[in-house]
Amino acid sequence: MVEVKGVTKIYNGKTVVDNVSLTIPKGKITSFIGPNGAGKSTLVSMMSRLLSKDQGEIHIDGMEIGEYKSHDLAKKLSILKQTNHLNIRLSVRDLVSFGRFPYSQGRLTKEDQDAIEQSLAYMELESMQHQYLDQLSGGQRQRAFIAMVLAQDTEYIMLDEPLNNLDMKHSLQIMRVLQRMVDELGKTIVLVIHDINFASCYSDYIVALKDGKVVNQGMKTNIINENVLKEVYDMDIHIETIRGNRIGIYYT
Amino acid sequence: MNHTWRLGILGILAVLFIGLYMFIDIGPYWDYVLPRRAKQVLAIVLVGGAIAFSTVVFQTITNNRILTPSIIGLDALYMLIQTLIVFVFGSMTLVTMNANIHFLMSAGLMVVFASFLFRLLLKREGNHIYFLLLVGIIFGTFFSSISSFMEMIIDPNEFVVIQDQSFASFNNVNEDLLMISIVMLVAVGLYFIRYMKYLDVISLGRDHALNLGVPYDRVVKHLLFIVVLLISISTALVGPITFLGLLVANIAYQFMLTHKHSLIIPGAVLISIASLACAQFLVTRVFTFETTISVIINFLGGVYFIYLLLKENKSW
Protein backbone atom coordinates (compact mmCIF):
# COMPACT_ATOMS: atom_id res chain seq x y z
CA MET A 1 0.00 0.00 0.00
CA VAL A 2 1.21 3.48 -0.82
CA GLU A 3 0.12 6.19 1.58
CA VAL A 4 0.65 9.82 0.73
CA LYS A 5 0.26 12.12 3.72
CA GLY A 6 0.11 15.87 3.37
CA VAL A 7 2.64 16.09 0.56
CA THR A 8 3.52 19.52 -0.78
CA LYS A 9 5.88 20.67 -3.52
CA ILE A 10 6.78 24.28 -4.10
CA TYR A 11 8.66 25.50 -7.16
CA ASN A 12 10.00 29.04 -6.89
CA GLY A 13 7.21 30.09 -4.57
CA LYS A 14 4.49 28.42 -6.61
CA THR A 15 2.73 25.55 -4.91
CA VAL A 16 2.48 22.77 -7.49
CA VAL A 17 1.25 20.05 -5.19
CA ASP A 18 -0.66 21.31 -2.20
CA ASN A 19 -1.04 19.16 0.90
CA VAL A 20 -2.13 16.03 -0.94
CA SER A 21 -3.13 12.93 0.99
CA LEU A 22 -4.25 9.73 -0.63
CA THR A 23 -3.96 5.96 -0.47
CA ILE A 24 -3.16 3.68 -3.35
CA PRO A 25 -4.74 0.26 -2.84
CA LYS A 26 -2.80 -2.90 -3.66
CA GLY A 27 -3.44 -5.03 -6.72
CA LYS A 28 -5.45 -2.37 -8.52
CA ILE A 29 -5.02 0.19 -11.26
CA THR A 30 -5.23 3.72 -9.93
CA SER A 31 -5.38 6.58 -12.42
CA PHE A 32 -4.50 10.20 -11.81
CA ILE A 33 -6.55 12.51 -14.00
CA GLY A 34 -6.80 16.26 -14.22
CA PRO A 35 -5.98 19.20 -16.48
CA ASN A 36 -2.46 20.16 -17.49
CA GLY A 37 -0.56 21.68 -14.61
CA ALA A 38 -2.67 19.94 -11.99
CA GLY A 39 0.45 18.41 -10.43
CA LYS A 40 -0.17 14.80 -11.49
CA SER A 41 3.32 14.15 -12.84
CA THR A 42 4.95 16.01 -9.96
CA LEU A 43 3.03 13.91 -7.47
CA VAL A 44 3.98 10.66 -9.19
CA SER A 45 7.61 11.80 -9.39
CA MET A 46 7.62 12.44 -5.65
CA MET A 47 5.96 9.11 -4.95
CA SER A 48 8.77 7.42 -6.86
CA ARG A 49 11.55 9.57 -5.28
CA LEU A 50 12.57 11.20 -8.59
CA LEU A 51 11.68 14.50 -6.94
CA SER A 52 12.06 15.51 -3.34
CA LYS A 53 9.03 16.73 -1.46
CA ASP A 54 8.94 19.92 0.55
CA GLN A 55 6.49 18.66 3.13
CA GLY A 56 4.66 15.49 4.03
CA GLU A 57 5.40 11.81 4.02
CA ILE A 58 5.08 8.99 1.55
CA HIS A 59 4.92 5.49 2.99
CA ILE A 60 5.32 2.38 0.94
CA ASP A 61 4.29 -0.76 2.79
CA GLY A 62 4.59 1.16 6.03
CA MET A 63 8.03 2.69 5.50
CA GLU A 64 8.90 6.21 4.43
CA ILE A 65 10.50 6.22 0.95
CA GLY A 66 13.43 8.28 2.21
CA GLU A 67 14.31 5.52 4.65
CA TYR A 68 14.60 2.85 1.98
CA LYS A 69 18.00 2.02 0.57
CA SER A 70 18.08 3.02 -3.08
CA HIS A 71 18.47 -0.50 -4.43
CA ASP A 72 15.87 -1.94 -2.08
CA LEU A 73 13.28 0.57 -3.19
CA ALA A 74 14.15 -0.26 -6.81
CA LYS A 75 13.00 -3.81 -6.16
CA LYS A 76 9.68 -2.59 -4.79
CA LEU A 77 8.70 0.31 -6.97
CA SER A 78 9.41 1.31 -10.53
CA ILE A 79 8.62 4.45 -12.47
CA LEU A 80 8.48 5.15 -16.17
CA LYS A 81 8.35 8.80 -17.19
CA GLN A 82 6.61 10.10 -20.28
CA THR A 83 9.67 11.04 -22.27
CA ASN A 84 12.11 8.25 -22.72
CA HIS A 85 14.73 9.62 -25.01
CA LEU A 86 18.02 7.80 -24.70
CA ASN A 87 21.35 9.15 -25.81
CA ILE A 88 22.83 5.74 -26.32
CA ARG A 89 21.94 3.11 -28.87
CA LEU A 90 20.47 0.02 -27.27
CA SER A 91 18.81 -3.10 -28.53
CA VAL A 92 15.46 -4.04 -27.03
CA ARG A 93 17.09 -6.86 -25.11
CA ASP A 94 19.82 -4.59 -23.72
CA LEU A 95 17.17 -2.19 -22.48
CA VAL A 96 15.14 -4.91 -20.82
CA SER A 97 18.34 -6.26 -19.23
CA PHE A 98 18.79 -2.92 -17.48
CA GLY A 99 15.60 -3.71 -15.57
CA ARG A 100 17.57 -6.38 -13.71
CA PHE A 101 20.14 -3.92 -12.38
CA PRO A 102 18.66 -3.71 -8.86
CA TYR A 103 19.17 -7.46 -8.54
CA SER A 104 22.31 -8.11 -10.55
CA GLN A 105 24.20 -4.81 -10.14
CA GLY A 106 25.26 -5.31 -13.74
CA ARG A 107 26.27 -8.98 -13.65
CA LEU A 108 23.38 -10.95 -15.08
CA THR A 109 22.76 -14.37 -13.56
CA LYS A 110 20.72 -17.23 -14.99
CA GLU A 111 17.78 -16.02 -12.94
CA ASP A 112 18.10 -12.55 -14.47
CA GLN A 113 18.22 -14.01 -17.96
CA ASP A 114 15.02 -15.93 -17.27
CA ALA A 115 13.29 -12.81 -16.03
CA ILE A 116 14.40 -10.96 -19.17
CA GLU A 117 13.06 -13.75 -21.41
CA GLN A 118 9.77 -13.73 -19.55
CA SER A 119 9.20 -10.01 -19.81
CA LEU A 120 10.15 -10.02 -23.50
CA ALA A 121 7.62 -12.78 -24.03
CA TYR A 122 4.99 -11.02 -21.94
CA MET A 123 5.29 -7.87 -24.03
CA GLU A 124 5.51 -9.88 -27.29
CA LEU A 125 8.91 -8.46 -28.13
CA GLU A 126 10.83 -11.68 -28.70
CA SER A 127 10.91 -11.35 -32.46
CA MET A 128 12.39 -7.84 -32.27
CA GLN A 129 14.62 -8.27 -29.24
CA HIS A 130 17.80 -7.70 -31.23
CA GLN A 131 16.54 -4.60 -33.01
CA TYR A 132 17.71 -1.21 -31.88
CA LEU A 133 15.25 1.07 -30.14
CA ASP A 134 15.63 3.80 -32.73
CA GLN A 135 14.41 1.38 -35.40
CA LEU A 136 11.13 0.78 -33.61
CA SER A 137 7.82 2.59 -33.82
CA GLY A 138 6.56 4.62 -30.86
CA GLY A 139 4.25 1.84 -29.71
CA GLN A 140 6.93 -0.81 -29.91
CA ARG A 141 9.40 1.40 -28.06
CA GLN A 142 6.88 2.04 -25.29
CA ARG A 143 6.35 -1.71 -24.99
CA ALA A 144 10.10 -2.19 -24.71
CA PHE A 145 10.27 0.32 -21.85
CA ILE A 146 7.37 -1.39 -20.10
CA ALA A 147 9.19 -4.70 -20.57
CA MET A 148 12.16 -3.17 -18.77
CA VAL A 149 9.93 -2.15 -15.88
CA LEU A 150 8.41 -5.62 -15.89
CA ALA A 151 11.86 -7.22 -15.71
CA GLN A 152 12.49 -5.03 -12.69
CA ASP A 153 9.78 -7.15 -11.09
CA THR A 154 8.44 -4.58 -8.65
CA GLU A 155 5.16 -4.77 -6.87
CA TYR A 156 4.35 -1.14 -7.59
CA ILE A 157 4.61 0.26 -11.10
CA MET A 158 4.09 3.95 -11.80
CA LEU A 159 3.63 5.14 -15.35
CA ASP A 160 3.58 8.79 -16.26
CA GLU A 161 1.44 9.15 -19.37
CA PRO A 162 2.21 5.79 -20.92
CA LEU A 163 -0.09 6.54 -23.86
CA ASN A 164 1.65 9.76 -24.81
CA ASN A 165 1.90 10.00 -28.61
CA LEU A 166 0.47 6.56 -29.22
CA ASP A 167 -2.32 5.82 -31.68
CA MET A 168 -5.56 4.08 -30.64
CA LYS A 169 -4.36 0.60 -31.45
CA HIS A 170 -1.15 0.90 -29.49
CA SER A 171 -2.84 2.69 -26.60
CA LEU A 172 -5.29 -0.15 -26.34
CA GLN A 173 -2.50 -2.69 -26.50
CA ILE A 174 -0.67 -0.99 -23.63
CA MET A 175 -3.79 -0.66 -21.48
CA ARG A 176 -4.69 -4.31 -22.01
CA VAL A 177 -1.26 -5.46 -21.06
CA LEU A 178 -1.35 -3.30 -17.92
CA GLN A 179 -4.64 -4.87 -16.95
CA ARG A 180 -3.17 -8.34 -17.51
CA MET A 181 -0.22 -7.40 -15.31
CA VAL A 182 -2.63 -6.55 -12.51
CA ASP A 183 -4.86 -9.59 -13.00
CA GLU A 184 -2.19 -12.22 -13.62
CA LEU A 185 0.87 -10.92 -11.82
CA GLY A 186 -0.80 -9.04 -9.00
CA LYS A 187 0.93 -5.74 -9.71
CA THR A 188 -0.23 -2.43 -8.33
CA ILE A 189 -0.24 0.16 -11.09
CA VAL A 190 -0.46 3.93 -10.82
CA LEU A 191 -1.08 5.83 -14.04
CA VAL A 192 -1.09 9.43 -15.04
CA ILE A 193 -3.48 9.57 -17.93
CA HIS A 194 -5.22 12.24 -19.96
CA ASP A 195 -7.84 10.18 -21.74
CA ILE A 196 -10.69 9.97 -19.22
CA ASN A 197 -12.28 7.17 -21.19
CA PHE A 198 -9.24 4.94 -20.89
CA ALA A 199 -9.18 5.84 -17.21
CA SER A 200 -12.83 4.94 -16.93
CA CYS A 201 -12.54 1.61 -18.77
CA TYR A 202 -9.36 0.28 -17.20
CA SER A 203 -8.83 1.69 -13.74
CA ASP A 204 -10.32 0.64 -10.46
CA TYR A 205 -9.67 3.86 -8.60
CA ILE A 206 -9.37 7.36 -9.93
CA VAL A 207 -7.80 10.37 -8.27
CA ALA A 208 -8.87 13.67 -9.78
CA LEU A 209 -6.45 16.54 -9.28
CA LYS A 210 -6.69 20.22 -9.99
CA ASP A 211 -4.33 23.06 -9.09
CA GLY A 212 -2.23 20.73 -6.97
CA LYS A 213 -5.11 19.56 -4.84
CA VAL A 214 -7.14 16.40 -4.84
CA VAL A 215 -10.63 17.34 -6.02
CA ASN A 216 -12.04 13.91 -5.55
CA GLN A 217 -10.91 10.33 -5.27
CA GLY A 218 -12.60 6.99 -5.17
CA MET A 219 -14.03 4.16 -7.21
CA LYS A 220 -14.14 5.05 -10.87
CA THR A 221 -17.95 5.04 -10.94
CA ASN A 222 -17.94 7.85 -8.40
CA ILE A 223 -15.47 9.95 -10.32
CA ILE A 224 -16.63 9.52 -13.89
CA ASN A 225 -19.76 11.54 -13.54
CA GLU A 226 -20.78 14.89 -14.92
CA ASN A 227 -20.51 16.88 -11.71
CA VAL A 228 -17.04 15.75 -10.71
CA LEU A 229 -15.64 16.11 -14.21
CA LYS A 230 -17.18 19.55 -14.53
CA GLU A 231 -15.40 20.57 -11.36
CA VAL A 232 -12.08 19.11 -12.52
CA TYR A 233 -12.00 20.23 -16.12
CA ASP A 234 -14.32 23.26 -16.10
CA MET A 235 -16.24 21.89 -19.04
CA ASP A 236 -19.41 19.96 -19.65
CA ILE A 237 -18.73 16.31 -20.27
CA HIS A 238 -21.71 14.21 -21.10
CA ILE A 239 -21.46 10.69 -19.68
CA GLU A 240 -23.13 7.70 -21.27
CA THR A 241 -22.96 4.07 -20.35
CA ILE A 242 -21.90 2.12 -23.40
CA ARG A 243 -21.53 -1.65 -23.04
CA GLY A 244 -21.12 -1.36 -19.31
CA ASN A 245 -18.48 1.36 -19.42
CA ARG A 246 -19.05 4.97 -18.56
CA ILE A 247 -17.84 6.99 -21.50
CA GLY A 248 -17.42 10.74 -21.52
CA ILE A 249 -18.43 12.57 -24.66
CA TYR A 250 -16.82 15.94 -25.06
CA TYR A 251 -15.81 16.19 -28.71
CA THR A 252 -18.41 18.69 -29.84
CA MET B 1 34.11 -9.43 -34.97
CA ASN B 2 33.51 -9.60 -31.24
CA HIS B 3 34.57 -7.15 -28.60
CA THR B 4 37.60 -9.01 -27.29
CA TRP B 5 38.93 -9.05 -30.83
CA ARG B 6 38.39 -5.36 -31.20
CA LEU B 7 40.18 -4.64 -27.95
CA GLY B 8 42.99 -6.92 -29.13
CA ILE B 9 43.40 -4.93 -32.33
CA LEU B 10 43.58 -1.68 -30.37
CA GLY B 11 46.10 -3.23 -28.00
CA ILE B 12 48.30 -4.29 -30.90
CA LEU B 13 48.05 -0.81 -32.42
CA ALA B 14 49.08 0.80 -29.14
CA VAL B 15 52.04 -1.54 -28.72
CA LEU B 16 53.02 -1.02 -32.36
CA PHE B 17 53.15 2.78 -32.07
CA ILE B 18 54.97 2.60 -28.75
CA GLY B 19 57.46 0.24 -30.37
CA LEU B 20 57.89 2.58 -33.33
CA TYR B 21 58.59 5.45 -31.01
CA MET B 22 60.91 3.50 -28.75
CA PHE B 23 63.09 1.76 -31.31
CA ILE B 24 63.23 3.78 -34.53
CA ASP B 25 66.29 6.01 -34.86
CA ILE B 26 67.73 4.61 -31.73
CA GLY B 27 71.37 5.41 -32.57
CA PRO B 28 74.47 4.05 -30.91
CA TYR B 29 73.71 5.31 -27.40
CA TRP B 30 70.74 3.10 -26.77
CA ASP B 31 71.51 2.70 -23.09
CA TYR B 32 70.93 6.43 -22.69
CA VAL B 33 68.10 6.76 -25.21
CA LEU B 34 65.95 3.81 -24.19
CA PRO B 35 65.34 4.68 -20.51
CA ARG B 36 64.66 8.26 -21.53
CA ARG B 37 62.09 7.17 -24.09
CA ALA B 38 60.64 4.62 -21.70
CA LYS B 39 59.91 7.45 -19.29
CA GLN B 40 58.10 9.36 -22.02
CA VAL B 41 56.14 6.28 -22.98
CA LEU B 42 55.13 5.85 -19.36
CA ALA B 43 53.90 9.45 -19.31
CA ILE B 44 51.98 8.80 -22.53
CA VAL B 45 50.32 5.76 -21.00
CA LEU B 46 49.39 7.61 -17.80
CA VAL B 47 48.14 10.78 -19.43
CA GLY B 48 46.50 9.01 -22.36
CA GLY B 49 44.73 6.67 -20.01
CA ALA B 50 43.62 9.39 -17.61
CA ILE B 51 42.31 11.65 -20.38
CA ALA B 52 40.42 8.90 -22.20
CA PHE B 53 38.94 7.52 -19.02
CA SER B 54 37.85 10.87 -17.64
CA THR B 55 36.32 11.99 -20.93
CA VAL B 56 34.23 8.83 -21.27
CA VAL B 57 33.02 9.15 -17.68
CA PHE B 58 32.31 12.86 -18.15
CA GLN B 59 30.34 12.26 -21.33
CA THR B 60 28.33 9.55 -19.62
CA ILE B 61 27.48 11.81 -16.70
CA THR B 62 26.48 14.71 -18.93
CA ASN B 63 24.76 12.43 -21.45
CA ASN B 64 26.52 14.29 -24.20
CA ARG B 65 29.04 13.03 -26.68
CA ILE B 66 30.56 16.32 -27.73
CA LEU B 67 31.66 17.65 -24.34
CA THR B 68 35.05 17.26 -22.75
CA PRO B 69 36.00 17.93 -19.13
CA SER B 70 37.95 20.99 -20.28
CA ILE B 71 34.59 22.76 -20.30
CA ILE B 72 34.80 23.11 -16.52
CA GLY B 73 37.66 25.53 -17.15
CA LEU B 74 40.52 23.51 -15.65
CA ASP B 75 42.82 24.00 -18.65
CA ALA B 76 42.22 27.72 -18.53
CA LEU B 77 42.96 27.75 -14.81
CA TYR B 78 46.21 25.86 -15.41
CA MET B 79 47.29 28.47 -17.94
CA LEU B 80 46.27 31.26 -15.59
CA ILE B 81 48.46 29.79 -12.86
CA GLN B 82 51.45 29.62 -15.23
CA THR B 83 50.85 33.13 -16.50
CA LEU B 84 50.43 34.48 -13.01
CA ILE B 85 53.76 32.99 -11.89
CA VAL B 86 55.53 34.54 -14.85
CA PHE B 87 53.72 37.84 -14.44
CA VAL B 88 54.46 38.21 -10.75
CA PHE B 89 57.81 36.45 -10.31
CA GLY B 90 59.20 36.35 -13.85
CA SER B 91 59.83 33.49 -16.22
CA MET B 92 63.01 32.42 -14.41
CA THR B 93 60.95 31.43 -11.39
CA LEU B 94 58.70 29.25 -13.53
CA VAL B 95 61.56 27.60 -15.37
CA THR B 96 63.73 26.97 -12.33
CA MET B 97 60.93 26.11 -9.96
CA ASN B 98 61.09 22.74 -8.23
CA ALA B 99 59.06 20.44 -10.48
CA ASN B 100 57.34 18.69 -7.58
CA ILE B 101 56.18 21.95 -6.05
CA HIS B 102 55.00 23.19 -9.41
CA PHE B 103 53.09 19.97 -10.04
CA LEU B 104 51.45 19.83 -6.63
CA MET B 105 50.56 23.50 -6.73
CA SER B 106 49.00 23.36 -10.21
CA ALA B 107 47.10 20.14 -9.58
CA GLY B 108 46.12 21.26 -6.10
CA LEU B 109 44.71 24.59 -7.22
CA MET B 110 42.71 22.93 -9.98
CA VAL B 111 41.19 20.46 -7.54
CA VAL B 112 40.45 23.23 -5.04
CA PHE B 113 38.76 25.31 -7.73
CA ALA B 114 36.61 22.40 -8.90
CA SER B 115 35.66 21.45 -5.35
CA PHE B 116 34.62 25.02 -4.72
CA LEU B 117 32.50 24.95 -7.86
CA PHE B 118 30.85 21.66 -6.86
CA ARG B 119 30.22 22.81 -3.32
CA LEU B 120 28.60 25.94 -4.62
CA LEU B 121 26.45 24.36 -7.30
CA LEU B 122 25.70 20.76 -6.44
CA LYS B 123 24.23 21.46 -3.03
CA ARG B 124 20.70 21.79 -4.26
CA GLU B 125 18.57 18.92 -5.40
CA GLY B 126 18.08 17.86 -8.96
CA ASN B 127 20.04 17.94 -12.12
CA HIS B 128 22.31 20.91 -11.94
CA ILE B 129 25.11 19.50 -14.02
CA TYR B 130 24.41 21.69 -17.01
CA PHE B 131 24.28 24.70 -14.74
CA LEU B 132 27.63 23.64 -13.32
CA LEU B 133 29.07 23.39 -16.82
CA LEU B 134 27.71 26.79 -17.74
CA VAL B 135 29.36 28.37 -14.70
CA GLY B 136 32.51 26.41 -15.59
CA ILE B 137 32.53 27.89 -19.10
CA ILE B 138 32.17 31.38 -17.70
CA PHE B 139 35.02 30.85 -15.23
CA GLY B 140 37.13 29.32 -18.00
CA THR B 141 36.59 32.33 -20.24
CA PHE B 142 37.31 34.62 -17.33
CA PHE B 143 40.59 32.83 -16.57
CA SER B 144 41.62 32.91 -20.24
CA SER B 145 40.84 36.61 -20.50
CA ILE B 146 42.94 37.45 -17.46
CA SER B 147 45.75 35.29 -18.83
CA SER B 148 45.66 37.02 -22.23
CA PHE B 149 45.57 40.39 -20.54
CA MET B 150 48.69 39.62 -18.53
CA GLU B 151 50.37 38.03 -21.57
CA MET B 152 49.67 41.20 -23.49
CA ILE B 153 51.56 43.45 -21.08
CA ILE B 154 54.55 41.29 -20.19
CA ASP B 155 57.87 41.18 -21.98
CA PRO B 156 57.59 39.19 -25.26
CA ASN B 157 60.46 36.98 -24.15
CA GLU B 158 58.57 36.06 -21.03
CA PHE B 159 55.51 35.37 -23.16
CA VAL B 160 57.44 32.73 -25.09
CA VAL B 161 57.91 30.80 -21.86
CA ILE B 162 54.18 30.89 -21.19
CA GLN B 163 53.36 29.85 -24.72
CA ASP B 164 55.70 26.94 -24.35
CA GLN B 165 53.73 25.87 -21.26
CA SER B 166 50.46 25.99 -23.18
CA PHE B 167 51.48 23.10 -25.41
CA ALA B 168 51.40 19.68 -23.90
CA SER B 169 54.78 18.05 -24.11
CA PHE B 170 56.05 14.63 -23.21
CA ASN B 171 59.68 15.48 -23.83
CA ASN B 172 60.65 16.72 -20.41
CA VAL B 173 58.70 14.66 -17.95
CA ASN B 174 60.25 14.40 -14.56
CA GLU B 175 60.89 11.02 -12.96
CA ASP B 176 59.65 11.99 -9.49
CA LEU B 177 56.49 13.42 -10.96
CA LEU B 178 55.82 10.20 -12.81
CA MET B 179 56.05 8.29 -9.56
CA ILE B 180 53.76 10.74 -7.76
CA SER B 181 51.29 10.55 -10.64
CA ILE B 182 51.27 6.76 -10.66
CA VAL B 183 50.52 6.66 -6.94
CA MET B 184 47.76 9.24 -7.33
CA LEU B 185 46.21 7.52 -10.35
CA VAL B 186 46.20 4.17 -8.59
CA ALA B 187 44.49 5.80 -5.60
CA VAL B 188 41.89 7.39 -7.89
CA GLY B 189 41.41 4.03 -9.59
CA LEU B 190 40.69 2.33 -6.26
CA TYR B 191 38.27 5.12 -5.35
CA PHE B 192 36.53 4.62 -8.71
CA ILE B 193 36.00 0.85 -8.45
CA ARG B 194 32.86 1.07 -6.33
CA TYR B 195 31.21 3.42 -8.83
CA MET B 196 32.17 1.42 -11.92
CA LYS B 197 28.98 -0.64 -12.01
CA TYR B 198 26.76 2.46 -12.09
CA LEU B 199 28.16 3.93 -15.30
CA ASP B 200 26.08 1.87 -17.73
CA VAL B 201 22.89 2.75 -15.87
CA ILE B 202 23.79 6.44 -15.59
CA SER B 203 24.06 6.60 -19.37
CA LEU B 204 20.28 6.03 -19.46
CA GLY B 205 19.78 9.40 -17.75
CA ARG B 206 18.84 10.53 -14.26
CA ASP B 207 15.28 9.26 -14.06
CA HIS B 208 16.04 5.76 -15.27
CA ALA B 209 19.12 5.56 -13.08
CA LEU B 210 17.16 6.57 -9.98
CA ASN B 211 14.41 4.14 -10.88
CA LEU B 212 16.97 1.35 -11.08
CA GLY B 213 18.26 2.11 -7.61
CA VAL B 214 21.34 4.24 -8.32
CA PRO B 215 21.87 6.89 -5.62
CA TYR B 216 22.26 9.26 -8.54
CA ASP B 217 23.23 12.61 -7.07
CA ARG B 218 25.86 11.14 -4.77
CA VAL B 219 27.37 8.87 -7.43
CA VAL B 220 27.53 11.65 -10.00
CA LYS B 221 29.21 13.98 -7.55
CA HIS B 222 31.90 11.40 -6.80
CA LEU B 223 32.38 10.58 -10.47
CA LEU B 224 32.76 14.26 -11.33
CA PHE B 225 35.36 14.57 -8.62
CA ILE B 226 37.25 11.60 -10.06
CA VAL B 227 37.19 13.29 -13.48
CA VAL B 228 38.59 16.48 -11.95
CA LEU B 229 41.37 14.60 -10.16
CA LEU B 230 42.42 12.83 -13.34
CA ILE B 231 42.36 15.96 -15.46
CA SER B 232 44.29 17.91 -12.85
CA ILE B 233 46.97 15.26 -12.55
CA SER B 234 47.46 14.85 -16.27
CA THR B 235 47.38 18.57 -17.03
CA ALA B 236 49.89 19.32 -14.30
CA LEU B 237 52.10 16.53 -15.63
CA VAL B 238 52.30 17.43 -19.32
CA GLY B 239 50.13 20.49 -19.97
CA PRO B 240 46.64 21.05 -21.39
CA ILE B 241 45.64 18.14 -23.58
CA THR B 242 41.97 17.47 -22.85
CA PHE B 243 40.97 17.94 -26.47
CA LEU B 244 42.39 14.49 -27.08
CA GLY B 245 39.57 13.01 -25.02
CA LEU B 246 36.85 14.09 -27.43
CA LEU B 247 38.60 12.34 -30.27
CA VAL B 248 39.37 9.08 -28.52
CA ALA B 249 36.07 8.74 -26.67
CA ASN B 250 34.10 9.09 -29.88
CA ILE B 251 36.31 6.76 -31.85
CA ALA B 252 35.88 4.28 -29.01
CA TYR B 253 32.07 4.47 -29.19
CA GLN B 254 32.17 4.05 -32.92
CA PHE B 255 34.66 1.25 -32.91
CA MET B 256 33.45 -0.77 -29.93
CA LEU B 257 29.75 -0.50 -30.85
CA THR B 258 28.47 -1.22 -27.38
CA HIS B 259 26.98 0.64 -24.46
CA LYS B 260 29.04 -1.27 -21.90
CA HIS B 261 31.61 0.87 -20.15
CA SER B 262 33.66 -2.18 -19.26
CA LEU B 263 34.48 -2.30 -22.99
CA ILE B 264 34.28 1.37 -23.99
CA ILE B 265 36.74 2.57 -21.34
CA PRO B 266 39.54 0.10 -22.13
CA GLY B 267 38.94 0.79 -25.83
CA ALA B 268 39.19 4.54 -25.34
CA VAL B 269 42.30 4.18 -23.18
CA LEU B 270 44.04 2.06 -25.82
CA ILE B 271 43.06 4.41 -28.66
CA SER B 272 44.31 7.31 -26.59
CA ILE B 273 47.67 5.70 -25.90
CA ALA B 274 48.04 4.63 -29.53
CA SER B 275 47.26 8.09 -30.89
CA LEU B 276 49.51 9.85 -28.38
CA ALA B 277 52.37 7.47 -29.19
CA CYS B 278 51.73 7.99 -32.89
CA ALA B 279 51.64 11.79 -32.50
CA GLN B 280 54.78 11.73 -30.37
CA PHE B 281 56.51 9.59 -33.01
CA LEU B 282 55.47 12.04 -35.75
CA VAL B 283 56.63 15.05 -33.73
CA THR B 284 60.03 13.68 -32.84
CA ARG B 285 60.97 11.60 -35.88
CA VAL B 286 59.05 12.98 -38.86
CA PHE B 287 58.69 16.67 -38.03
CA THR B 288 61.82 16.70 -35.85
CA PHE B 289 60.21 19.03 -33.28
CA GLU B 290 59.02 21.47 -35.97
CA THR B 291 55.57 21.14 -34.48
CA THR B 292 54.00 20.06 -31.18
CA ILE B 293 51.92 17.13 -30.16
CA SER B 294 48.96 19.42 -29.44
CA VAL B 295 49.00 20.74 -32.98
CA ILE B 296 48.82 17.26 -34.44
CA ILE B 297 46.12 16.15 -32.03
CA ASN B 298 44.11 19.33 -32.42
CA PHE B 299 44.33 19.06 -36.19
CA LEU B 300 43.15 15.46 -36.25
CA GLY B 301 40.62 16.16 -33.51
CA GLY B 302 39.27 19.21 -35.31
CA VAL B 303 38.76 17.33 -38.55
CA TYR B 304 37.06 14.53 -36.68
CA PHE B 305 34.90 16.97 -34.71
CA ILE B 306 33.55 18.53 -37.90
CA TYR B 307 32.82 15.09 -39.26
CA LEU B 308 31.00 14.29 -36.02
CA LEU B 309 28.87 17.42 -36.19
CA LEU B 310 27.93 16.69 -39.77
CA LYS B 311 26.73 13.19 -39.00
CA GLU B 312 25.31 13.77 -35.52
CA ASN B 313 21.79 13.50 -36.95
CA LYS B 314 22.35 9.76 -37.00
CA SER B 315 22.61 8.51 -33.46
CA TRP B 316 25.70 6.76 -32.13
Tab-separated table of N, CA and C in Angstrom, chain B residues 46 98-101 103-104 107 174-187 233 237:
chain	number	residue	atom	x	y	z
B	46	LEU	N	50.133	7.022	-18.924
B	46	LEU	CA	49.394	7.606	-17.800
B	46	LEU	C	48.433	8.686	-18.266
B	98	ASN	N	61.064	24.178	-8.517
B	98	ASN	CA	61.087	22.744	-8.228
B	98	ASN	C	59.860	22.078	-8.880
B	99	ALA	N	60.133	21.042	-9.681
B	99	ALA	CA	59.063	20.436	-10.476
B	99	ALA	C	57.962	19.859	-9.597
B	100	ASN	N	58.352	19.279	-8.460
B	100	ASN	CA	57.345	18.693	-7.578
B	100	ASN	C	56.406	19.754	-7.029
B	101	ILE	N	57.004	20.868	-6.603
B	101	ILE	CA	56.178	21.947	-6.053
B	101	ILE	C	55.252	22.496	-7.129
B	103	PHE	N	54.116	20.966	-9.750
B	103	PHE	CA	53.093	19.969	-10.043
B	103	PHE	C	52.002	19.981	-8.977
B	104	LEU	N	52.437	19.915	-7.711
B	104	LEU	CA	51.447	19.833	-6.630
B	104	LEU	C	50.623	21.110	-6.541
B	107	ALA	N	48.167	21.138	-9.745
B	107	ALA	CA	47.104	20.139	-9.579
B	107	ALA	C	46.225	20.505	-8.386
B	174	ASN	N	59.354	14.593	-15.682
B	174	ASN	CA	60.253	14.400	-14.563
B	174	ASN	C	59.962	13.063	-13.890
B	175	GLU	N	61.039	12.373	-13.510
B	175	GLU	CA	60.892	11.019	-12.961
B	175	GLU	C	60.074	10.996	-11.668
B	176	ASP	N	60.382	11.930	-10.763
B	176	ASP	CA	59.649	11.988	-9.494
B	176	ASP	C	58.162	12.193	-9.731
B	177	LEU	N	57.890	13.112	-10.686
B	177	LEU	CA	56.489	13.416	-10.958
B	177	LEU	C	55.757	12.202	-11.485
B	178	LEU	N	56.446	11.413	-12.299
B	178	LEU	CA	55.820	10.196	-12.809
B	178	LEU	C	55.430	9.288	-11.651
B	179	MET	N	56.339	9.155	-10.698
B	179	MET	CA	56.049	8.287	-9.559
B	179	MET	C	54.850	8.817	-8.773
B	180	ILE	N	54.882	10.138	-8.494
B	180	ILE	CA	53.756	10.738	-7.758
B	180	ILE	C	52.448	10.492	-8.512
B	181	SER	N	52.505	10.706	-9.839
B	181	SER	CA	51.289	10.547	-10.643
B	181	SER	C	50.785	9.115	-10.594
B	182	ILE	N	51.708	8.160	-10.688
B	182	ILE	CA	51.274	6.761	-10.661
B	182	ILE	C	50.549	6.473	-9.346
B	183	VAL	N	51.144	6.906	-8.248
B	183	VAL	CA	50.519	6.663	-6.944
B	183	VAL	C	49.128	7.294	-6.902
B	184	MET	N	49.045	8.543	-7.369
B	184	MET	CA	47.756	9.236	-7.332
B	184	MET	C	46.731	8.546	-8.225
B	185	LEU	N	47.160	8.147	-9.426
B	185	LEU	CA	46.215	7.524	-10.353
B	185	LEU	C	45.725	6.192	-9.803
B	186	VAL	N	46.628	5.438	-9.184
B	186	VAL	CA	46.202	4.168	-8.588
B	186	VAL	C	45.173	4.440	-7.487
B	187	ALA	N	45.441	5.462	-6.674
B	187	ALA	CA	44.494	5.798	-5.605
B	187	ALA	C	43.128	6.172	-6.197
B	233	ILE	N	45.688	15.957	-12.576
B	233	ILE	CA	46.975	15.258	-12.554
B	233	ILE	C	47.614	15.281	-13.940
B	237	LEU	N	50.950	17.339	-15.214
B	237	LEU	CA	52.104	16.534	-15.627
B	237	LEU	C	52.650	16.970	-16.982
